């Protein structure tokens, strides 16, 4: 081949991102190994290394185990399973393939969703000797949820059932029952043997009843339709003003195309403007299209920043809102808790928000909707989300880049979940804030005090309520207006519908935080005495009020000491199993990172500790 | 107008580079002088055009690089007006650590991995770009584009954060960092095709030339200076070779080749039967060795 032809071919080669999924032992790694081996994308040293490893770890005796070409990490090789997402690359005459190899093991749904989020086509592997399994259904569901429009069902291990057409047809019909519930645009069925190579690259005479394409022909010839919107949109990623005479807006075009002199608007401000220059990776051009990373300059200078969206002036479906409904795939061992604050990461913004309602959980084997209070690892739910401020989004169906988000833990920074937006939710817009002529400062000035929350946190029996009581008495003696919210007391009234599960604990604290905020507004020194075991909720309470109004007091008593005191006999009950979800025993307590005050009850008595708090209030001009 | 495979890769990489600048306070680009680094640097320039790259570049110099690499590094820094840092593990120099006497494992650990950690700590970089590609090596194929490192720069392959769409998790706590790989989805052929199309300058060692070579453990090693002492029965031969990958010269094997231009390299590559990392002696220490090195902080 001469070089000119080579480059022409290279330039015309399409890029296909594919995902292989299936259950454990369906032969995914073997199929991938086969695709790379038959397309001659494996170098001889890699092959000889695989040969050495095959003899050590392989399942094919002295023969090369193609699966080992694929399984990257050592631990996986030893266990013989793929435990993470691996990306592989191979090319044929017409196509360059990027393959996400994702595990089929039941507990690794999250990895499959990860692979699917960046793929155009899903190959679902079915073991012909086993037929459709629960996990096959689960994978089909995830592909559909993540907007994969084209699927190929590769019915593998045909060699083990003597290439029996009847079994193939049965599996095909059974799969169609499942997939008819979704909206795939194309769906093809191919009988293959990844181990022998039948119908992967080469047709096999053993399957002469099959008249269709081989797997590779199917992939190369598939036409991908884009069902997304084609109005122009570009989420502003970064503002380029590195030199004083230049201001450009950089980002990757998320839909449509843009030309010089096009009229655009910037959301959320809705300011109109005209495109002056388009700087593409190949220099200044008159036009740029979806997926290109560009820098735009405007006719007139306006204020634009990361998080804004530049879009078509004529038509668009973007929302600037703070509430939406979405499907959420939970990907962490730490359970999802409604009302807990999380970071929501969108294409060009990160906003704190929470899941206000878990409308239903989805049984991904039967697709039934079931009621639930929280989501665990690998569970999928339909949720309502409320953010602390507006962001710009679209539905996932209309625009994948602007309709997707991930959820990040505020403390551990773990990626907890992924979500696809269904539609915007309107906040009851007829409830606006009522302006009041008497405000917090006026109310509290009468009392000669600054309102604040003294938030006591600590284990049961640590001495919170005892110290809180003494402080209230002392403040009362100083003619200060106070109110004490005690955990046990509030649970008799306002919160009597709540139990002690993690999600109820979150709601418990949320209500108390809101009540405390009202008390602060009333000008009171508010004393809160709750175990409040989670950092997230204490942070939420802190963020509800102004800086310096929240004083976190950690009553630091070791659990052994609390258990020895056991004033209410609760530890005894918890130890004997009569009491579930008890903090410190079978429910965790997260120690505060930077409380304003730490009270050590082992070395000082309650009276002295109360004085320590009073001194803090004086030093900080609260009283 | 449809984007070609290469154009898609190019835009994807630029997006990643810009995202780091938008989200991190003190990023750095690890510049290894190799072809992948040259491509990464080229992409960074495109990402911020018409302005200059808004971060520093850093080379971890093991003091055993080919002389031509160092010359090329200085030329590049001058031509592109780069803000380039060079870091050397001075303790290693003091202890006279050498790949020849100490072997590849110890040398790489001290002069590369430890040196890198020293530099990252010294300058307090919170994000470091690397030119690694997923098609290079098995353990790399599973690494995220934004790959988290803890306070001691360690990688935990079993505890990687899921990475969906192009929504990268950029949240880190104090003293933690990320390694970012903008070329994750490029293959060796993609890189060469891009170098050809964009006329990106690369170190001449990639092109075939008659060079002074000794044969050691079935590898062709170039005698770049007199620190490489000949063993019994070894003799310097003048052989036409080139390098597919560049590192410390005693650890980098040459291949016999007559490909003296990018075009010829591409043709050779299409017909070749060996992967580029074959010339890296350090990968072959033990099964899973790259994974182990990466966990310890190697790039």
PDB file of N, CA, C and O in Angstrom, chain B residues 138-204:
ATOM      1  N   UNK B 138      -0.851  -3.421  29.381  1.00  0.00           N
ATOM      2  CA  UNK B 138      -2.126  -3.877  29.936  1.00  0.00           C
ATOM      3  C   UNK B 138      -2.620  -3.080  31.131  1.00  0.00           C
ATOM      4  O   UNK B 138      -3.795  -2.771  31.223  1.00  0.00           O
ATOM      5  N   UNK B 139      -1.728  -2.780  32.081  1.00  0.00           N
ATOM      6  CA  UNK B 139      -2.229  -2.107  33.277  1.00  0.00           C
ATOM      7  C   UNK B 139      -2.658  -0.679  32.940  1.00  0.00           C
ATOM      8  O   UNK B 139      -3.515  -0.112  33.581  1.00  0.00           O
ATOM      9  N   UNK B 140      -2.050  -0.107  31.890  1.00  0.00           N
ATOM     10  CA  UNK B 140      -2.460   1.231  31.483  1.00  0.00           C
ATOM     11  C   UNK B 140      -3.865   1.228  30.883  1.00  0.00           C
ATOM     12  O   UNK B 140      -4.561   2.224  30.925  1.00  0.00           O
ATOM     13  N   UNK B 141      -4.262   0.086  30.309  1.00  0.00           N
ATOM     14  CA  UNK B 141      -5.545   0.056  29.611  1.00  0.00           C
ATOM     15  C   UNK B 141      -6.716   0.250  30.557  1.00  0.00           C
ATOM     16  O   UNK B 141      -7.817   0.515  30.144  1.00  0.00           O
ATOM     17  N   UNK B 142      -6.458   0.078  31.848  1.00  0.00           N
ATOM     18  CA  UNK B 142      -7.545   0.216  32.822  1.00  0.00           C
ATOM     19  C   UNK B 142      -7.490   1.529  33.564  1.00  0.00           C
ATOM     20  O   UNK B 142      -8.313   1.790  34.437  1.00  0.00           O
ATOM     21  N   UNK B 143      -6.487   2.327  33.292  1.00  0.00           N
ATOM     22  CA  UNK B 143      -6.345   3.545  34.073  1.00  0.00           C
ATOM     23  C   UNK B 143      -7.318   4.618  33.584  1.00  0.00           C
ATOM     24  O   UNK B 143      -7.614   4.739  32.414  1.00  0.00           O
ATOM     25  N   UNK B 144      -7.813   5.407  34.533  1.00  0.00           N
ATOM     26  CA  UNK B 144      -8.730   6.485  34.194  1.00  0.00           C
ATOM     27  C   UNK B 144      -7.967   7.610  33.501  1.00  0.00           C
ATOM     28  O   UNK B 144      -6.751   7.711  33.611  1.00  0.00           O
ATOM     29  N   UNK B 145      -8.708   8.496  32.843  1.00  0.00           N
ATOM     30  CA  UNK B 145      -8.089   9.670  32.222  1.00  0.00           C
ATOM     31  C   UNK B 145      -7.648  10.637  33.326  1.00  0.00           C
ATOM     32  O   UNK B 145      -6.553  11.168  33.300  1.00  0.00           O
ATOM     33  N   UNK B 146      -8.511  10.841  34.321  1.00  0.00           N
ATOM     34  CA  UNK B 146      -8.141  11.585  35.527  1.00  0.00           C
ATOM     35  C   UNK B 146      -7.899  10.546  36.605  1.00  0.00           C
ATOM     36  O   UNK B 146      -8.846   9.968  37.130  1.00  0.00           O
ATOM     37  N   UNK B 147      -6.632  10.292  36.915  1.00  0.00           N
ATOM     38  CA  UNK B 147      -6.309   9.169  37.771  1.00  0.00           C
ATOM     39  C   UNK B 147      -5.805   9.680  39.118  1.00  0.00           C
ATOM     40  O   UNK B 147      -4.787  10.361  39.204  1.00  0.00           O
ATOM     41  N   UNK B 148      -6.544   9.323  40.148  1.00  0.00           N
ATOM     42  CA  UNK B 148      -6.298   9.871  41.481  1.00  0.00           C
ATOM     43  C   UNK B 148      -5.008   9.315  42.107  1.00  0.00           C
ATOM     44  O   UNK B 148      -4.695   8.132  41.968  1.00  0.00           O
ATOM     45  N   UNK B 149      -4.265  10.192  42.820  1.00  0.00           N
ATOM     46  CA  UNK B 149      -3.099   9.762  43.592  1.00  0.00           C
ATOM     47  C   UNK B 149      -3.239  10.272  45.022  1.00  0.00           C
ATOM     48  O   UNK B 149      -3.613  11.432  45.227  1.00  0.00           O
ATOM     49  N   UNK B 150      -2.934   9.430  45.977  1.00  0.00           N
ATOM     50  CA  UNK B 150      -3.066   9.852  47.371  1.00  0.00           C
ATOM     51  C   UNK B 150      -1.875  10.726  47.782  1.00  0.00           C
ATOM     52  O   UNK B 150      -1.028  11.059  46.957  1.00  0.00           O
ATOM     53  N   UNK B 151      -1.824  11.059  49.078  1.00  0.00           N
ATOM     54  CA  UNK B 151      -0.783  11.974  49.547  1.00  0.00           C
ATOM     55  C   UNK B 151       0.621  11.477  49.254  1.00  0.00           C
ATOM     56  O   UNK B 151       1.538  12.253  49.076  1.00  0.00           O
ATOM     57  N   UNK B 152       0.799  10.142  49.247  1.00  0.00           N
ATOM     58  CA  UNK B 152       2.134   9.637  48.939  1.00  0.00           C
ATOM     59  C   UNK B 152       2.253   9.218  47.473  1.00  0.00           C
ATOM     60  O   UNK B 152       3.088   8.392  47.128  1.00  0.00           O
ATOM     61  N   UNK B 153       1.375   9.778  46.621  1.00  0.00           N
ATOM     62  CA  UNK B 153       1.443   9.597  45.165  1.00  0.00           C
ATOM     63  C   UNK B 153       1.134   8.178  44.718  1.00  0.00           C
ATOM     64  O   UNK B 153       1.537   7.759  43.647  1.00  0.00           O
ATOM     65  N   UNK B 154       0.455   7.416  45.550  1.00  0.00           N
ATOM     66  CA  UNK B 154       0.192   6.028  45.171  1.00  0.00           C
ATOM     67  C   UNK B 154      -1.106   5.893  44.395  1.00  0.00           C
ATOM     68  O   UNK B 154      -2.051   6.629  44.589  1.00  0.00           O
ATOM     69  N   UNK B 155      -1.099   4.900  43.512  1.00  0.00           N
ATOM     70  CA  UNK B 155      -2.259   4.572  42.682  1.00  0.00           C
ATOM     71  C   UNK B 155      -2.875   3.311  43.246  1.00  0.00           C
ATOM     72  O   UNK B 155      -2.152   2.362  43.564  1.00  0.00           O
ATOM     73  N   UNK B 156      -4.183   3.285  43.415  1.00  0.00           N
ATOM     74  CA  UNK B 156      -4.850   2.093  43.899  1.00  0.00           C
ATOM     75  C   UNK B 156      -5.750   1.563  42.780  1.00  0.00           C
ATOM     76  O   UNK B 156      -6.868   2.018  42.595  1.00  0.00           O
ATOM     77  N   UNK B 157      -5.223   0.595  42.015  1.00  0.00           N
ATOM     78  CA  UNK B 157      -5.968   0.166  40.821  1.00  0.00           C
ATOM     79  C   UNK B 157      -7.329  -0.437  41.144  1.00  0.00           C
ATOM     80  O   UNK B 157      -8.222  -0.423  40.321  1.00  0.00           O
ATOM     81  N   UNK B 158      -7.488  -0.957  42.349  1.00  0.00           N
ATOM     82  CA  UNK B 158      -8.764  -1.590  42.678  1.00  0.00           C
ATOM     83  C   UNK B 158      -9.782  -0.595  43.188  1.00  0.00           C
ATOM     84  O   UNK B 158     -10.926  -0.924  43.402  1.00  0.00           O
ATOM     85  N   UNK B 159      -9.337   0.624  43.431  1.00  0.00           N
ATOM     86  CA  UNK B 159     -10.252   1.591  44.016  1.00  0.00           C
ATOM     87  C   UNK B 159     -10.320   2.841  43.144  1.00  0.00           C
ATOM     88  O   UNK B 159     -10.282   3.951  43.626  1.00  0.00           O
ATOM     89  N   UNK B 160     -10.425   2.621  41.837  1.00  0.00           N
ATOM     90  CA  UNK B 160     -10.485   3.767  40.933  1.00  0.00           C
ATOM     91  C   UNK B 160     -11.912   4.287  40.869  1.00  0.00           C
ATOM     92  O   UNK B 160     -12.866   3.525  40.919  1.00  0.00           O
ATOM     93  N   UNK B 161     -12.037   5.598  40.738  1.00  0.00           N
ATOM     94  CA  UNK B 161     -13.373   6.174  40.662  1.00  0.00           C
ATOM     95  C   UNK B 161     -13.958   5.913  39.280  1.00  0.00           C
ATOM     96  O   UNK B 161     -13.253   6.035  38.288  1.00  0.00           O
ATOM     97  N   UNK B 162     -15.248   5.595  39.237  1.00  0.00           N
ATOM     98  CA  UNK B 162     -15.845   5.408  37.910  1.00  0.00           C
ATOM     99  C   UNK B 162     -15.765   6.713  37.115  1.00  0.00           C
ATOM    100  O   UNK B 162     -15.905   7.793  37.682  1.00  0.00           O
ATOM    101  N   UNK B 163     -15.503   6.588  35.827  1.00  0.00           N
ATOM    102  CA  UNK B 163     -15.353   7.785  34.991  1.00  0.00           C
ATOM    103  C   UNK B 163     -16.356   7.682  33.847  1.00  0.00           C
ATOM    104  O   UNK B 163     -16.178   6.864  32.952  1.00  0.00           O
ATOM    105  N   UNK B 164     -17.410   8.466  33.918  1.00  0.00           N
ATOM    106  CA  UNK B 164     -18.464   8.368  32.913  1.00  0.00           C
ATOM    107  C   UNK B 164     -18.495   9.600  32.019  1.00  0.00           C
ATOM    108  O   UNK B 164     -18.170  10.699  32.449  1.00  0.00           O
ATOM    109  N   UNK B 165     -18.960   9.380  30.780  1.00  0.00           N
ATOM    110  CA  UNK B 165     -19.028  10.440  29.768  1.00  0.00           C
ATOM    111  C   UNK B 165     -17.693  11.198  29.780  1.00  0.00           C
ATOM    112  O   UNK B 165     -16.652  10.560  29.887  1.00  0.00           O
ATOM    113  N   UNK B 166     -17.771  12.533  29.689  1.00  0.00           N
ATOM    114  CA  UNK B 166     -16.519  13.271  29.907  1.00  0.00           C
ATOM    115  C   UNK B 166     -16.663  14.131  31.150  1.00  0.00           C
ATOM    116  O   UNK B 166     -16.201  15.260  31.218  1.00  0.00           O
ATOM    117  N   UNK B 167     -17.354  13.569  32.147  1.00  0.00           N
ATOM    118  CA  UNK B 167     -17.539  14.250  33.426  1.00  0.00           C
ATOM    119  C   UNK B 167     -16.455  13.773  34.378  1.00  0.00           C
ATOM    120  O   UNK B 167     -16.589  12.735  35.013  1.00  0.00           O
ATOM    121  N   UNK B 168     -15.376  14.506  34.446  1.00  0.00           N
ATOM    122  CA  UNK B 168     -14.230  14.050  35.219  1.00  0.00           C
ATOM    123  C   UNK B 168     -14.341  14.499  36.672  1.00  0.00           C
ATOM    124  O   UNK B 168     -14.732  15.628  36.945  1.00  0.00           O
ATOM    125  N   UNK B 169     -14.002  13.597  37.565  1.00  0.00           N
ATOM    126  CA  UNK B 169     -14.010  13.938  38.986  1.00  0.00           C
ATOM    127  C   UNK B 169     -12.695  14.647  39.306  1.00  0.00           C
ATOM    128  O   UNK B 169     -11.630  14.036  39.327  1.00  0.00           O
ATOM    129  N   UNK B 170     -12.786  15.946  39.548  1.00  0.00           N
ATOM    130  CA  UNK B 170     -11.583  16.746  39.771  1.00  0.00           C
ATOM    131  C   UNK B 170     -11.427  17.143  41.239  1.00  0.00           C
ATOM    132  O   UNK B 170     -10.611  17.990  41.570  1.00  0.00           O
ATOM    133  N   UNK B 171     -12.237  16.519  42.116  1.00  0.00           N
ATOM    134  CA  UNK B 171     -12.193  16.894  43.527  1.00  0.00           C
ATOM    135  C   UNK B 171     -11.065  16.154  44.248  1.00  0.00           C
ATOM    136  O   UNK B 171     -11.016  14.927  44.227  1.00  0.00           O
ATOM    137  N   UNK B 172     -10.192  16.907  44.873  1.00  0.00           N
ATOM    138  CA  UNK B 172      -9.144  16.284  45.678  1.00  0.00           C
ATOM    139  C   UNK B 172      -9.012  17.051  46.988  1.00  0.00           C
ATOM    140  O   UNK B 172      -9.391  18.221  47.060  1.00  0.00           O
ATOM    141  N   UNK B 173      -8.487  16.393  47.994  1.00  0.00           N
ATOM    142  CA  UNK B 173      -8.197  17.076  49.246  1.00  0.00           C
ATOM    143  C   UNK B 173      -6.756  17.566  49.221  1.00  0.00           C
ATOM    144  O   UNK B 173      -5.980  17.228  48.320  1.00  0.00           O
ATOM    145  N   UNK B 174      -6.399  18.323  50.248  1.00  0.00           N
ATOM    146  CA  UNK B 174      -5.064  18.897  50.330  1.00  0.00           C
ATOM    147  C   UNK B 174      -3.990  17.798  50.186  1.00  0.00           C
ATOM    148  O   UNK B 174      -4.136  16.715  50.756  1.00  0.00           O
ATOM    149  N   UNK B 175      -2.958  18.114  49.443  1.00  0.00           N
ATOM    150  CA  UNK B 175      -1.798  17.235  49.218  1.00  0.00           C
ATOM    151  C   UNK B 175      -2.077  16.019  48.339  1.00  0.00           C
ATOM    152  O   UNK B 175      -1.173  15.253  48.038  1.00  0.00           O
ATOM    153  N   UNK B 176      -3.335  15.821  47.965  1.00  0.00           N
ATOM    154  CA  UNK B 176      -3.600  14.752  47.007  1.00  0.00           C
ATOM    155  C   UNK B 176      -3.434  15.337  45.606  1.00  0.00           C
ATOM    156  O   UNK B 176      -3.354  16.551  45.445  1.00  0.00           O
ATOM    157  N   UNK B 177      -3.393  14.455  44.599  1.00  0.00           N
ATOM    158  CA  UNK B 177      -3.217  14.979  43.250  1.00  0.00           C
ATOM    159  C   UNK B 177      -3.848  14.045  42.234  1.00  0.00           C
ATOM    160  O   UNK B 177      -4.302  12.962  42.577  1.00  0.00           O
ATOM    161  N   UNK B 178      -3.890  14.495  41.001  1.00  0.00           N
ATOM    162  CA  UNK B 178      -4.315  13.604  39.922  1.00  0.00           C
ATOM    163  C   UNK B 178      -3.251  13.570  38.845  1.00  0.00           C
ATOM    164  O   UNK B 178      -2.507  14.518  38.647  1.00  0.00           O
ATOM    165  N   UNK B 179      -3.198  12.426  38.175  1.00  0.00           N
ATOM    166  CA  UNK B 179      -2.405  12.322  36.950  1.00  0.00           C
ATOM    167  C   UNK B 179      -3.428  12.337  35.826  1.00  0.00           C
ATOM    168  O   UNK B 179      -4.449  11.651  35.910  1.00  0.00           O
ATOM    169  N   UNK B 180      -3.155  13.111  34.812  1.00  0.00           N
ATOM    170  CA  UNK B 180      -4.133  13.247  33.738  1.00  0.00           C
ATOM    171  C   UNK B 180      -3.492  12.801  32.421  1.00  0.00           C
ATOM    172  O   UNK B 180      -2.381  13.223  32.096  1.00  0.00           O
ATOM    173  N   UNK B 181      -4.215  11.958  31.691  1.00  0.00           N
ATOM    174  CA  UNK B 181      -3.658  11.368  30.473  1.00  0.00           C
ATOM    175  C   UNK B 181      -4.488  11.761  29.252  1.00  0.00           C
ATOM    176  O   UNK B 181      -5.409  11.044  28.865  1.00  0.00           O
ATOM    177  N   UNK B 182      -4.132  12.889  28.625  1.00  0.00           N
ATOM    178  CA  UNK B 182      -4.940  13.356  27.484  1.00  0.00           C
ATOM    179  C   UNK B 182      -4.864  12.426  26.275  1.00  0.00           C
ATOM    180  O   UNK B 182      -5.750  12.449  25.428  1.00  0.00           O
ATOM    181  N   UNK B 183      -3.818  11.598  26.190  1.00  0.00           N
ATOM    182  CA  UNK B 183      -3.675  10.727  25.014  1.00  0.00           C
ATOM    183  C   UNK B 183      -4.200   9.317  25.277  1.00  0.00           C
ATOM    184  O   UNK B 183      -3.891   8.398  24.511  1.00  0.00           O
ATOM    185  N   UNK B 184      -4.968   9.156  26.333  1.00  0.00           N
ATOM    186  CA  UNK B 184      -5.445   7.817  26.714  1.00  0.00           C
ATOM    187  C   UNK B 184      -5.937   6.987  25.527  1.00  0.00           C
ATOM    188  O   UNK B 184      -5.620   5.814  25.407  1.00  0.00           O
ATOM    189  N   UNK B 185      -6.731   7.597  24.666  1.00  0.00           N
ATOM    190  CA  UNK B 185      -7.372   6.809  23.593  1.00  0.00           C
ATOM    191  C   UNK B 185      -6.596   6.774  22.282  1.00  0.00           C
ATOM    192  O   UNK B 185      -7.098   6.290  21.285  1.00  0.00           O
ATOM    193  N   UNK B 186      -5.362   7.291  22.271  1.00  0.00           N
ATOM    194  CA  UNK B 186      -4.569   7.259  21.041  1.00  0.00           C
ATOM    195  C   UNK B 186      -3.804   5.940  20.964  1.00  0.00           C
ATOM    196  O   UNK B 186      -3.361   5.413  21.979  1.00  0.00           O
ATOM    197  N   UNK B 187      -3.611   5.435  19.734  1.00  0.00           N
ATOM    198  CA  UNK B 187      -2.746   4.272  19.560  1.00  0.00           C
ATOM    199  C   UNK B 187      -1.418   4.747  18.981  1.00  0.00           C
ATOM    200  O   UNK B 187      -1.290   5.900  18.572  1.00  0.00           O
ATOM    201  N   UNK B 188      -0.448   3.842  18.929  1.00  0.00           N
ATOM    202  CA  UNK B 188       0.863   4.219  18.404  1.00  0.00           C
ATOM    203  C   UNK B 188       0.741   4.725  16.961  1.00  0.00           C
ATOM    204  O   UNK B 188       1.359   5.714  16.588  1.00  0.00           O
ATOM    205  N   UNK B 189      -0.096   4.042  16.191  1.00  0.00           N
ATOM    206  CA  UNK B 189      -0.272   4.476  14.794  1.00  0.00           C
ATOM    207  C   UNK B 189      -0.922   5.850  14.727  1.00  0.00           C
ATOM    208  O   UNK B 189      -0.528   6.705  13.923  1.00  0.00           O
ATOM    209  N   UNK B 190      -1.916   6.090  15.584  1.00  0.00           N
ATOM    210  CA  UNK B 190      -2.559   7.418  15.620  1.00  0.00           C
ATOM    211  C   UNK B 190      -1.513   8.502  15.877  1.00  0.00           C
ATOM    212  O   UNK B 190      -1.522   9.554  15.242  1.00  0.00           O
ATOM    213  N   UNK B 191      -0.621   8.230  16.827  1.00  0.00           N
ATOM    214  CA  UNK B 191       0.401   9.215  17.200  1.00  0.00           C
ATOM    215  C   UNK B 191       1.297   9.527  16.001  1.00  0.00           C
ATOM    216  O   UNK B 191       1.556  10.687  15.675  1.00  0.00           O
ATOM    217  N   UNK B 192       1.745   8.495  15.327  1.00  0.00           N
ATOM    218  CA  UNK B 192       2.628   8.714  14.165  1.00  0.00           C
ATOM    219  C   UNK B 192       1.901   9.422  13.026  1.00  0.00           C
ATOM    220  O   UNK B 192       2.455  10.279  12.350  1.00  0.00           O
ATOM    221  N   UNK B 193       0.649   9.044  12.828  1.00  0.00           N
ATOM    222  CA  UNK B 193      -0.125   9.682  11.773  1.00  0.00           C
ATOM    223  C   UNK B 193      -0.261  11.183  12.057  1.00  0.00           C
ATOM    224  O   UNK B 193      -0.140  12.021  11.170  1.00  0.00           O
ATOM    225  N   UNK B 194      -0.474  11.491  13.324  1.00  0.00           N
ATOM    226  CA  UNK B 194      -0.654  12.881  13.727  1.00  0.00           C
ATOM    227  C   UNK B 194       0.663  13.660  13.585  1.00  0.00           C
ATOM    228  O   UNK B 194       0.682  14.788  13.123  1.00  0.00           O
ATOM    229  N   UNK B 195       1.769  13.028  13.978  1.00  0.00           N
ATOM    230  CA  UNK B 195       3.087  13.670  13.838  1.00  0.00           C
ATOM    231  C   UNK B 195       3.339  14.000  12.367  1.00  0.00           C
ATOM    232  O   UNK B 195       3.814  15.077  12.015  1.00  0.00           O
ATOM    233  N   UNK B 196       2.955  13.064  11.515  1.00  0.00           N
ATOM    234  CA  UNK B 196       3.128  13.249  10.073  1.00  0.00           C
ATOM    235  C   UNK B 196       2.266  14.397   9.558  1.00  0.00           C
ATOM    236  O   UNK B 196       2.751  15.321   8.921  1.00  0.00           O
ATOM    237  N   UNK B 197       0.967  14.334   9.887  1.00  0.00           N
ATOM    238  CA  UNK B 197       0.031  15.355   9.392  1.00  0.00           C
ATOM    239  C   UNK B 197       0.385  16.743   9.889  1.00  0.00           C
ATOM    240  O   UNK B 197       0.278  17.723   9.156  1.00  0.00           O
ATOM    241  N   UNK B 198       0.760  16.831  11.144  1.00  0.00           N
ATOM    242  CA  UNK B 198       0.958  18.141  11.769  1.00  0.00           C
ATOM    243  C   UNK B 198       2.415  18.595  11.725  1.00  0.00           C
ATOM    244  O   UNK B 198       2.742  19.656  12.226  1.00  0.00           O
ATOM    245  N   UNK B 199       3.277  17.730  11.165  1.00  0.00           N
ATOM    246  CA  UNK B 199       4.716  18.027  11.064  1.00  0.00           C
ATOM    247  C   UNK B 199       5.302  18.391  12.431  1.00  0.00           C
ATOM    248  O   UNK B 199       5.980  19.416  12.600  1.00  0.00           O
ATOM    249  N   UNK B 200       5.009  17.564  13.416  1.00  0.00           N
ATOM    250  CA  UNK B 200       5.483  17.825  14.783  1.00  0.00           C
ATOM    251  C   UNK B 200       6.942  17.394  14.906  1.00  0.00           C
ATOM    252  O   UNK B 200       7.285  16.265  14.542  1.00  0.00           O
ATOM    253  N   UNK B 201       7.815  18.276  15.389  1.00  0.00           N
ATOM    254  CA  UNK B 201       9.221  17.888  15.538  1.00  0.00           C
ATOM    255  C   UNK B 201       9.406  16.804  16.601  1.00  0.00           C
ATOM    256  O   UNK B 201       8.757  16.850  17.647  1.00  0.00           O
ATOM    257  N   UNK B 202      10.258  15.840  16.317  1.00  0.00           N
ATOM    258  CA  UNK B 202      10.562  14.797  17.294  1.00  0.00           C
ATOM    259  C   UNK B 202      12.077  14.575  17.338  1.00  0.00           C
ATOM    260  O   UNK B 202      12.788  14.973  16.434  1.00  0.00           O
ATOM    261  N   UNK B 203      12.512  13.914  18.402  1.00  0.00           N
ATOM    262  CA  UNK B 203      13.945  13.632  18.570  1.00  0.00           C
ATOM    263  C   UNK B 203      14.429  12.759  17.405  1.00  0.00           C
ATOM    264  O   UNK B 203      13.786  11.755  17.091  1.00  0.00           O
ATOM    265  N   UNK B 204      15.556  13.102  16.779  1.00  0.00           N
ATOM    266  CA  UNK B 204      16.054  12.333  15.628  1.00  0.00           C
ATOM    267  C   UNK B 204      16.338  10.861  15.931  1.00  0.00           C
ATOM    268  O   UNK B 204      16.461  10.060  15.008  1.00  0.00           O
TER     269      UNK B 204
END
